Amino acid sequence: MDKKALPLKETALLLAFGTLAILMIGLAIIGGLQAYSPVPFWDMWDGYLGFFLNVADRDAGAWWFQHNEHRIFLARLLFWADIKWFGGASWFLIATNYLLVGVNVLVFWRMLRDAAATKAPAIAEVLLGLALTAWLFLWIQKENLTWAFQSQFILAQLLPLCALYWLHKSVAGTYANRQFLVACGFGLASVGTMANGMLALPLMMVYSLITRQGAARVCVLASLSAVSLYFYLQGYKTPGHHGSLTQALKENPLGLVKYVLLYLGSPFYYLLGKGAYAWNLTFGLTYLSGFSLIGCSAWLAVKLSRQPCKATLTLALLFFILYIGGTAVGTAGGRLIFGEEQALSSRYTTPVLMAWSALFVIFSPAILSAIKKRGIKILLPVAALGMLMIPLQLQALHPQDDIKFTKKIAALALALQVKDPLHIKNVSPNIENALAFAARASSKNISIFGMYPYLDAREQLGMAVQQPKLPVCLGGLDAVDSITGEDRFVRIHGWMFNPKDKTYPNVIRVLSDQGKIIGYALTGQSKPEIAGTLGSAALLSGYQGYLLKGQTGTSLTLLGESPPCQMQVIIPKQ
């Protein structure tokens, strides 16, 4: 690093930007730890658990089978590894999400280095890199960071970015042909991410034409594009519950435009408070931000059209922005039927953060030149943006206990095969499918159904257990609720706390007066009224669970585990 690029006193700014980057990464990781749950969520029942079960049943076609409109082959490799090698606890997949965002950062740093075209990075360049790092770890993309199913969503942007970057590297140089092969590898891999990954190879072909890389390379990329499209469309079925681009253009063209603008401007929607202060102004500025990304990119493309071969990195980044723009249009075509504001979903912000990063790298040489001429004050807008990012990132510290508790109870219902829409709907939109996948997974002890306390929970009902002498807990049974459409179980609620040790059990087995297991419950529900009386340690002492029907008016034992304690309750007459 060239320390002469800036006065020594300005190194304080380097420390500030470094602190910002570390803070953003650290808070994002804390947020991931706070939100972690091993319970499969939403698309994971079919796309993750169902896929693994199909492969276990020797269905080789499951690897390439459609998930909605996508062929998520690369993600399925990770899904298989998570269940096969890491017990299906999902932490491997979530760690992979963070790792992929980290790779994003490294690729953009490398592009920033190439754009600067200096022997060593100046302090100003390092500041820009730290700002990019902070930006790419923004918590607004929390769904893609904390949801174990989202590796393909990050890969669908990262791999095309790498493909275009290495294609730029292959234009000239000692290892040009090797770089071209690497680019082709990334382009092919993009096909196995999501549907938008199909755009990568055709865009690379156009890029190679514009940069005059020769007929042979153009033919190779054209052939790869055609072959990949052929295999992608073999047996393809359009999802019935989605719209189409043709439909959107015919029925709501203005809505389509607004959706795309919101999609591309979404980071600024979050930075401006999501409309909490001035709804119309926030949306107006979000539209303007999306339009600015399009406008700046179009202006650069026109400017570059005169001599494209002299700025191949800038052209590659513009093609990447075009790729994200195409993704936005394709998403709008399929999702506009759910409303324009659906474009602001957290999972859609990752590609947009990357698109804005690409634009930032394009302008980085001009920014560095301006810093040399006018001083570090040029970075004041970047510093102001950083100040807006910090409050957003602090949201990662918000407790997730209630959300994790609802997932635990949903998993218990699925393990026991209790048809309880109240809880199962929190982890799956299709209750019947979730119950079916859970039954299959339980029979093979796969994923959470091979973990305590869900392992063999249904099979243990009716088994007699020894009742050792345990500390007596405070607590009670607050309610017993019937479940519409459920013939075997009722839902129970209450709280359980050991005031001596200031602990509560994590798992509760409900025993009959004959010592047989007739139900299960899990703690973790927030009980502020109990905490107000017994102290903060009792805050999450609330439990919910399921009990076999037919216990009206009987006295039961709640046998707590981890740590152990017990208490007696009476099931009220109904």
Short mmCIF file of C-alpha atoms in Angstrom, two decimals, residues 82-406:
data_model
loop_
_atom_site.label_atom_id
_atom_site.label_comp_id
_atom_site.label_asym_id
_atom_site.label_seq_id
_atom_site.Cartn_x
_atom_site.Cartn_y
_atom_site.Cartn_z
CA ASP A 82 -25.17 -31.10 4.41
CA ILE A 83 -27.41 -34.09 5.12
CA LYS A 84 -24.91 -36.84 4.28
CA TRP A 85 -21.83 -35.45 6.01
CA PHE A 86 -23.11 -32.83 8.47
CA GLY A 87 -26.28 -34.46 9.77
CA GLY A 88 -28.74 -32.12 8.05
CA ALA A 89 -28.36 -29.46 10.74
CA SER A 90 -28.12 -26.70 8.08
CA TRP A 91 -25.19 -24.91 9.73
CA PHE A 92 -22.91 -26.02 6.87
CA LEU A 93 -25.28 -24.45 4.33
CA ILE A 94 -25.58 -21.19 6.27
CA ALA A 95 -21.80 -21.00 6.67
CA THR A 96 -21.55 -21.54 2.91
CA ASN A 97 -23.87 -18.57 2.31
CA TYR A 98 -21.55 -16.31 4.29
CA LEU A 99 -18.50 -17.79 2.57
CA LEU A 100 -20.01 -17.08 -0.87
CA VAL A 101 -20.64 -13.45 0.07
CA GLY A 102 -17.03 -13.32 1.21
CA VAL A 103 -15.94 -14.63 -2.20
CA ASN A 104 -18.07 -11.87 -3.75
CA VAL A 105 -16.02 -9.37 -1.77
CA LEU A 106 -12.72 -10.89 -2.92
CA VAL A 107 -13.76 -10.82 -6.58
CA PHE A 108 -14.77 -7.17 -6.37
CA TRP A 109 -11.53 -6.31 -4.59
CA ARG A 110 -9.65 -7.98 -7.43
CA MET A 111 -11.65 -5.98 -9.98
CA LEU A 112 -10.99 -2.80 -8.02
CA ARG A 113 -7.28 -3.60 -8.14
CA ASP A 114 -7.42 -4.15 -11.92
CA ALA A 115 -9.43 -0.96 -12.44
CA ALA A 116 -6.86 1.11 -10.51
CA ALA A 117 -4.06 -0.39 -12.67
CA THR A 118 -1.31 0.64 -10.24
CA LYS A 119 1.61 -1.38 -8.92
CA ALA A 120 0.37 -1.22 -5.34
CA PRO A 121 -2.95 -0.14 -3.86
CA ALA A 122 -3.02 3.39 -2.49
CA ILE A 123 -4.75 4.11 0.80
CA ALA A 124 -7.65 5.64 -1.12
CA GLU A 125 -8.12 2.40 -3.04
CA VAL A 126 -8.14 0.40 0.19
CA LEU A 127 -10.82 2.75 1.51
CA LEU A 128 -12.97 2.02 -1.52
CA GLY A 129 -12.45 -1.70 -1.02
CA LEU A 130 -13.46 -1.50 2.63
CA ALA A 131 -16.57 0.45 1.65
CA LEU A 132 -17.44 -2.27 -0.88
CA THR A 133 -16.93 -4.94 1.78
CA ALA A 134 -19.33 -3.21 4.14
CA TRP A 135 -21.88 -2.75 1.35
CA LEU A 136 -21.81 -6.39 0.24
CA PHE A 137 -22.46 -7.62 3.80
CA LEU A 138 -25.53 -5.43 4.35
CA TRP A 139 -28.10 -7.14 6.58
CA ILE A 140 -30.93 -6.24 4.19
CA GLN A 141 -30.08 -9.53 2.41
CA LYS A 142 -30.63 -11.49 5.63
CA GLU A 143 -32.83 -14.10 3.91
CA ASN A 144 -29.93 -15.11 1.69
CA LEU A 145 -27.52 -15.20 4.62
CA THR A 146 -29.59 -17.01 7.24
CA TRP A 147 -31.80 -19.28 5.14
CA ALA A 148 -30.01 -22.55 4.43
CA PHE A 149 -31.77 -22.93 1.08
CA GLN A 150 -30.31 -19.80 -0.52
CA SER A 151 -26.83 -20.79 -1.71
CA GLN A 152 -28.08 -21.00 -5.30
CA PHE A 153 -29.35 -17.43 -5.11
CA ILE A 154 -25.87 -16.13 -4.31
CA LEU A 155 -24.20 -18.50 -6.79
CA ALA A 156 -26.56 -17.33 -9.55
CA GLN A 157 -24.92 -13.89 -9.34
CA LEU A 158 -21.39 -14.81 -8.29
CA LEU A 159 -20.66 -17.34 -11.05
CA PRO A 160 -21.75 -15.10 -13.97
CA LEU A 161 -19.69 -12.29 -12.43
CA CYS A 162 -16.65 -14.58 -12.36
CA ALA A 163 -17.39 -15.80 -15.89
CA LEU A 164 -17.43 -12.24 -17.29
CA TYR A 165 -14.39 -11.22 -15.27
CA TRP A 166 -12.27 -14.13 -16.47
CA LEU A 167 -13.52 -13.56 -20.01
CA HIS A 168 -12.16 -10.03 -19.71
CA LYS A 169 -8.86 -11.49 -18.45
CA SER A 170 -8.75 -13.76 -21.52
CA VAL A 171 -8.75 -10.90 -24.02
CA ALA A 172 -4.96 -10.62 -23.86
CA GLY A 173 -2.05 -11.94 -21.84
CA THR A 174 0.25 -14.90 -21.46
CA TYR A 175 -2.45 -17.23 -20.16
CA ALA A 176 -5.31 -15.92 -22.31
CA ASN A 177 -6.53 -19.34 -23.47
CA ARG A 178 -6.41 -20.74 -19.95
CA GLN A 179 -8.40 -17.76 -18.70
CA PHE A 180 -10.95 -18.36 -21.45
CA LEU A 181 -11.41 -21.97 -20.34
CA VAL A 182 -11.89 -20.81 -16.77
CA ALA A 183 -14.51 -18.32 -17.97
CA CYS A 184 -16.31 -21.09 -19.90
CA GLY A 185 -16.30 -23.23 -16.76
CA PHE A 186 -17.94 -20.46 -14.75
CA GLY A 187 -20.44 -19.89 -17.56
CA LEU A 188 -21.44 -23.54 -17.66
CA ALA A 189 -21.66 -23.72 -13.88
CA SER A 190 -24.04 -20.75 -13.96
CA VAL A 191 -26.59 -22.93 -15.77
CA GLY A 192 -26.81 -25.13 -12.67
CA THR A 193 -27.67 -22.28 -10.30
CA MET A 194 -31.05 -20.75 -11.22
CA ALA A 195 -33.01 -19.93 -14.36
CA ASN A 196 -31.28 -16.56 -14.81
CA GLY A 197 -27.95 -18.41 -14.97
CA MET A 198 -28.96 -19.34 -18.53
CA LEU A 199 -28.21 -15.74 -19.52
CA ALA A 200 -24.51 -15.99 -18.67
CA LEU A 201 -23.23 -17.90 -21.73
CA PRO A 202 -25.22 -15.88 -24.32
CA LEU A 203 -23.96 -12.65 -22.73
CA MET A 204 -20.42 -14.00 -22.81
CA MET A 205 -20.84 -14.79 -26.50
CA VAL A 206 -21.97 -11.22 -27.23
CA TYR A 207 -19.09 -9.89 -25.13
CA SER A 208 -16.59 -11.96 -27.10
CA LEU A 209 -18.03 -10.60 -30.36
CA ILE A 210 -17.77 -6.99 -29.21
CA THR A 211 -14.22 -7.44 -27.93
CA ARG A 212 -13.23 -9.28 -31.14
CA GLN A 213 -11.93 -12.43 -29.49
CA GLY A 214 -12.07 -14.44 -32.71
CA ALA A 215 -14.48 -16.78 -34.46
CA ALA A 216 -13.29 -19.86 -32.57
CA ARG A 217 -14.17 -18.44 -29.15
CA VAL A 218 -17.49 -17.09 -30.36
CA CYS A 219 -18.35 -20.51 -31.79
CA VAL A 220 -17.38 -22.25 -28.55
CA LEU A 221 -19.57 -19.92 -26.49
CA ALA A 222 -22.44 -20.16 -28.98
CA SER A 223 -22.24 -23.96 -28.88
CA LEU A 224 -22.16 -24.05 -25.09
CA SER A 225 -25.16 -21.69 -25.01
CA ALA A 226 -27.16 -23.86 -27.40
CA VAL A 227 -26.30 -27.16 -25.69
CA SER A 228 -27.03 -25.86 -22.21
CA LEU A 229 -30.34 -24.36 -23.35
CA TYR A 230 -31.30 -27.68 -24.98
CA PHE A 231 -30.63 -29.69 -21.82
CA TYR A 232 -32.26 -27.06 -19.61
CA LEU A 233 -35.50 -27.14 -21.59
CA GLN A 234 -35.70 -30.93 -21.81
CA GLY A 235 -38.83 -31.86 -19.86
CA TYR A 236 -39.26 -28.27 -18.68
CA LYS A 237 -42.70 -27.33 -17.33
CA THR A 238 -43.82 -23.77 -16.68
CA PRO A 239 -44.82 -23.37 -13.00
CA GLY A 240 -48.57 -22.99 -12.84
CA HIS A 241 -48.69 -20.61 -9.88
CA HIS A 242 -46.44 -17.96 -11.44
CA GLY A 243 -47.09 -15.29 -14.04
CA SER A 244 -45.15 -14.77 -17.26
CA LEU A 245 -43.29 -11.90 -18.88
CA THR A 246 -45.69 -11.96 -21.83
CA GLN A 247 -48.67 -11.76 -19.50
CA ALA A 248 -47.12 -8.88 -17.52
CA LEU A 249 -46.32 -6.91 -20.70
CA LYS A 250 -49.87 -7.31 -21.96
CA GLU A 251 -51.80 -6.76 -18.76
CA ASN A 252 -49.66 -4.44 -16.64
CA PRO A 253 -46.69 -2.90 -18.51
CA LEU A 254 -46.46 0.06 -16.11
CA GLY A 255 -46.46 -2.30 -13.14
CA LEU A 256 -43.65 -4.25 -14.80
CA VAL A 257 -41.53 -1.09 -15.13
CA LYS A 258 -42.24 -0.07 -11.54
CA TYR A 259 -41.36 -3.57 -10.31
CA VAL A 260 -37.99 -3.47 -12.11
CA LEU A 261 -37.19 0.01 -10.78
CA LEU A 262 -38.07 -1.03 -7.22
CA TYR A 263 -35.97 -4.19 -7.63
CA LEU A 264 -32.90 -2.26 -8.80
CA GLY A 265 -33.33 0.50 -6.22
CA SER A 266 -34.23 -1.74 -3.27
CA PRO A 267 -31.08 -1.11 -1.15
CA PHE A 268 -31.99 2.56 -0.91
CA TYR A 269 -35.54 1.70 0.10
CA TYR A 270 -34.07 0.04 3.19
CA LEU A 271 -31.48 2.76 3.76
CA LEU A 272 -34.26 5.38 3.72
CA GLY A 273 -36.20 3.60 6.45
CA LYS A 274 -38.64 1.50 4.36
CA GLY A 275 -41.08 4.39 4.20
CA ALA A 276 -41.34 4.77 7.98
CA TYR A 277 -40.92 8.55 7.79
CA ALA A 278 -42.22 9.59 4.38
CA TRP A 279 -43.73 6.71 2.40
CA ASN A 280 -44.19 8.53 -0.91
CA LEU A 281 -40.76 10.15 -0.74
CA THR A 282 -39.07 6.81 0.06
CA PHE A 283 -40.71 5.06 -2.86
CA GLY A 284 -39.99 7.99 -5.16
CA LEU A 285 -36.30 7.91 -4.28
CA THR A 286 -36.25 4.12 -4.66
CA TYR A 287 -37.68 4.44 -8.18
CA LEU A 288 -35.12 7.15 -8.89
CA SER A 289 -32.30 4.94 -7.60
CA GLY A 290 -33.33 2.10 -9.90
CA PHE A 291 -33.59 4.50 -12.82
CA SER A 292 -30.15 5.94 -11.96
CA LEU A 293 -28.55 2.49 -12.13
CA ILE A 294 -30.09 1.94 -15.55
CA GLY A 295 -29.30 5.45 -16.76
CA CYS A 296 -25.66 5.46 -15.64
CA SER A 297 -25.08 2.03 -17.15
CA ALA A 298 -26.68 3.07 -20.45
CA TRP A 299 -24.59 6.27 -20.57
CA LEU A 300 -21.40 4.30 -19.94
CA ALA A 301 -22.37 1.76 -22.61
CA VAL A 302 -22.88 4.51 -25.20
CA LYS A 303 -19.61 6.14 -24.22
CA LEU A 304 -17.78 2.82 -24.42
CA SER A 305 -19.30 1.78 -27.76
CA ARG A 306 -16.68 3.76 -29.67
CA GLN A 307 -13.70 1.78 -28.35
CA PRO A 308 -14.95 -1.29 -26.46
CA CYS A 309 -11.69 -3.20 -26.78
CA LYS A 310 -9.80 -0.60 -24.75
CA ALA A 311 -11.92 -0.98 -21.62
CA THR A 312 -12.74 -4.67 -21.39
CA LEU A 313 -13.13 -4.65 -17.60
CA THR A 314 -15.65 -1.83 -17.72
CA LEU A 315 -17.49 -3.68 -20.49
CA ALA A 316 -17.53 -6.89 -18.44
CA LEU A 317 -18.99 -5.05 -15.47
CA LEU A 318 -21.62 -3.42 -17.70
CA PHE A 319 -22.55 -6.84 -19.01
CA PHE A 320 -22.90 -8.03 -15.42
CA ILE A 321 -25.22 -5.11 -14.65
CA LEU A 322 -27.16 -6.07 -17.79
CA TYR A 323 -27.36 -9.61 -16.41
CA ILE A 324 -28.83 -8.31 -13.15
CA GLY A 325 -31.21 -6.12 -15.15
CA GLY A 326 -32.33 -9.16 -17.13
CA THR A 327 -32.81 -11.01 -13.85
CA ALA A 328 -34.98 -8.14 -12.60
CA VAL A 329 -37.13 -8.22 -15.74
CA GLY A 330 -37.48 -12.01 -15.60
CA THR A 331 -38.38 -11.87 -11.91
CA ALA A 332 -40.94 -9.15 -12.60
CA GLY A 333 -42.54 -11.29 -15.30
CA GLY A 334 -43.03 -14.22 -12.95
CA ARG A 335 -43.72 -12.40 -9.67
CA LEU A 336 -45.61 -9.23 -10.61
CA ILE A 337 -48.88 -11.07 -9.94
CA PHE A 338 -47.90 -10.96 -6.23
CA GLY A 339 -47.69 -7.14 -6.27
CA GLU A 340 -45.06 -4.54 -7.15
CA GLU A 341 -43.72 -4.30 -3.59
CA GLN A 342 -42.69 -7.96 -3.77
CA ALA A 343 -39.64 -6.59 -5.66
CA LEU A 344 -38.38 -5.30 -2.30
CA SER A 345 -38.02 -8.81 -0.81
CA SER A 346 -34.86 -9.32 1.18
CA ARG A 347 -33.63 -12.19 -1.01
CA TYR A 348 -33.67 -9.95 -4.11
CA THR A 349 -31.26 -7.43 -2.62
CA THR A 350 -28.11 -9.56 -3.02
CA PRO A 351 -27.97 -9.26 -6.84
CA VAL A 352 -28.75 -5.55 -6.64
CA LEU A 353 -26.01 -4.94 -4.06
CA MET A 354 -23.65 -6.62 -6.51
CA ALA A 355 -24.90 -4.55 -9.45
CA TRP A 356 -24.28 -1.31 -7.57
CA SER A 357 -20.86 -2.64 -6.56
CA ALA A 358 -20.06 -3.22 -10.24
CA LEU A 359 -21.03 0.37 -11.06
CA PHE A 360 -18.89 1.58 -8.16
CA VAL A 361 -15.85 -0.32 -9.49
CA ILE A 362 -16.41 1.21 -12.95
CA PHE A 363 -16.28 4.72 -11.46
CA SER A 364 -13.46 3.89 -9.01
CA PRO A 365 -10.62 5.19 -11.27
CA ALA A 366 -12.42 8.53 -11.55
CA ILE A 367 -13.00 8.59 -7.78
CA LEU A 368 -9.32 7.84 -7.09
CA SER A 369 -8.26 10.55 -9.53
CA ALA A 370 -10.58 13.05 -7.85
CA ILE A 371 -9.14 12.17 -4.43
CA LYS A 372 -5.62 12.91 -5.69
CA LYS A 373 -6.71 16.28 -7.02
CA ARG A 374 -9.19 17.46 -4.37
CA GLY A 375 -8.40 15.42 -1.29
CA ILE A 376 -10.20 12.95 0.87
CA LYS A 377 -13.34 15.10 1.10
CA ILE A 378 -14.46 13.34 -2.10
CA LEU A 379 -15.23 10.31 0.07
CA LEU A 380 -17.69 12.18 2.30
CA PRO A 381 -20.75 10.78 0.41
CA VAL A 382 -19.35 7.26 0.90
CA ALA A 383 -18.84 7.97 4.60
CA ALA A 384 -22.42 9.30 4.85
CA LEU A 385 -23.69 6.12 3.19
CA GLY A 386 -21.75 4.13 5.77
CA MET A 387 -23.50 6.02 8.57
CA LEU A 388 -26.87 5.06 7.07
CA MET A 389 -25.79 1.41 6.86
CA ILE A 390 -24.94 1.04 10.55
CA PRO A 391 -28.53 1.33 11.91
CA LEU A 392 -29.65 -1.24 9.34
CA GLN A 393 -26.89 -3.61 10.40
CA LEU A 394 -27.76 -3.23 14.07
CA GLN A 395 -31.08 -4.89 13.29
CA ALA A 396 -29.11 -8.13 13.14
CA LEU A 397 -28.98 -7.96 16.96
CA HIS A 398 -32.75 -8.25 17.32
CA PRO A 399 -33.66 -11.44 19.21
CA GLN A 400 -35.11 -14.27 17.12
CA ASP A 401 -36.32 -16.43 20.01
CA ASP A 402 -40.02 -16.30 19.11
CA ILE A 403 -39.39 -17.23 15.48
CA LYS A 404 -37.09 -20.09 16.44
CA PHE A 405 -39.63 -21.32 18.99
CA THR A 406 -42.44 -21.50 16.41
#
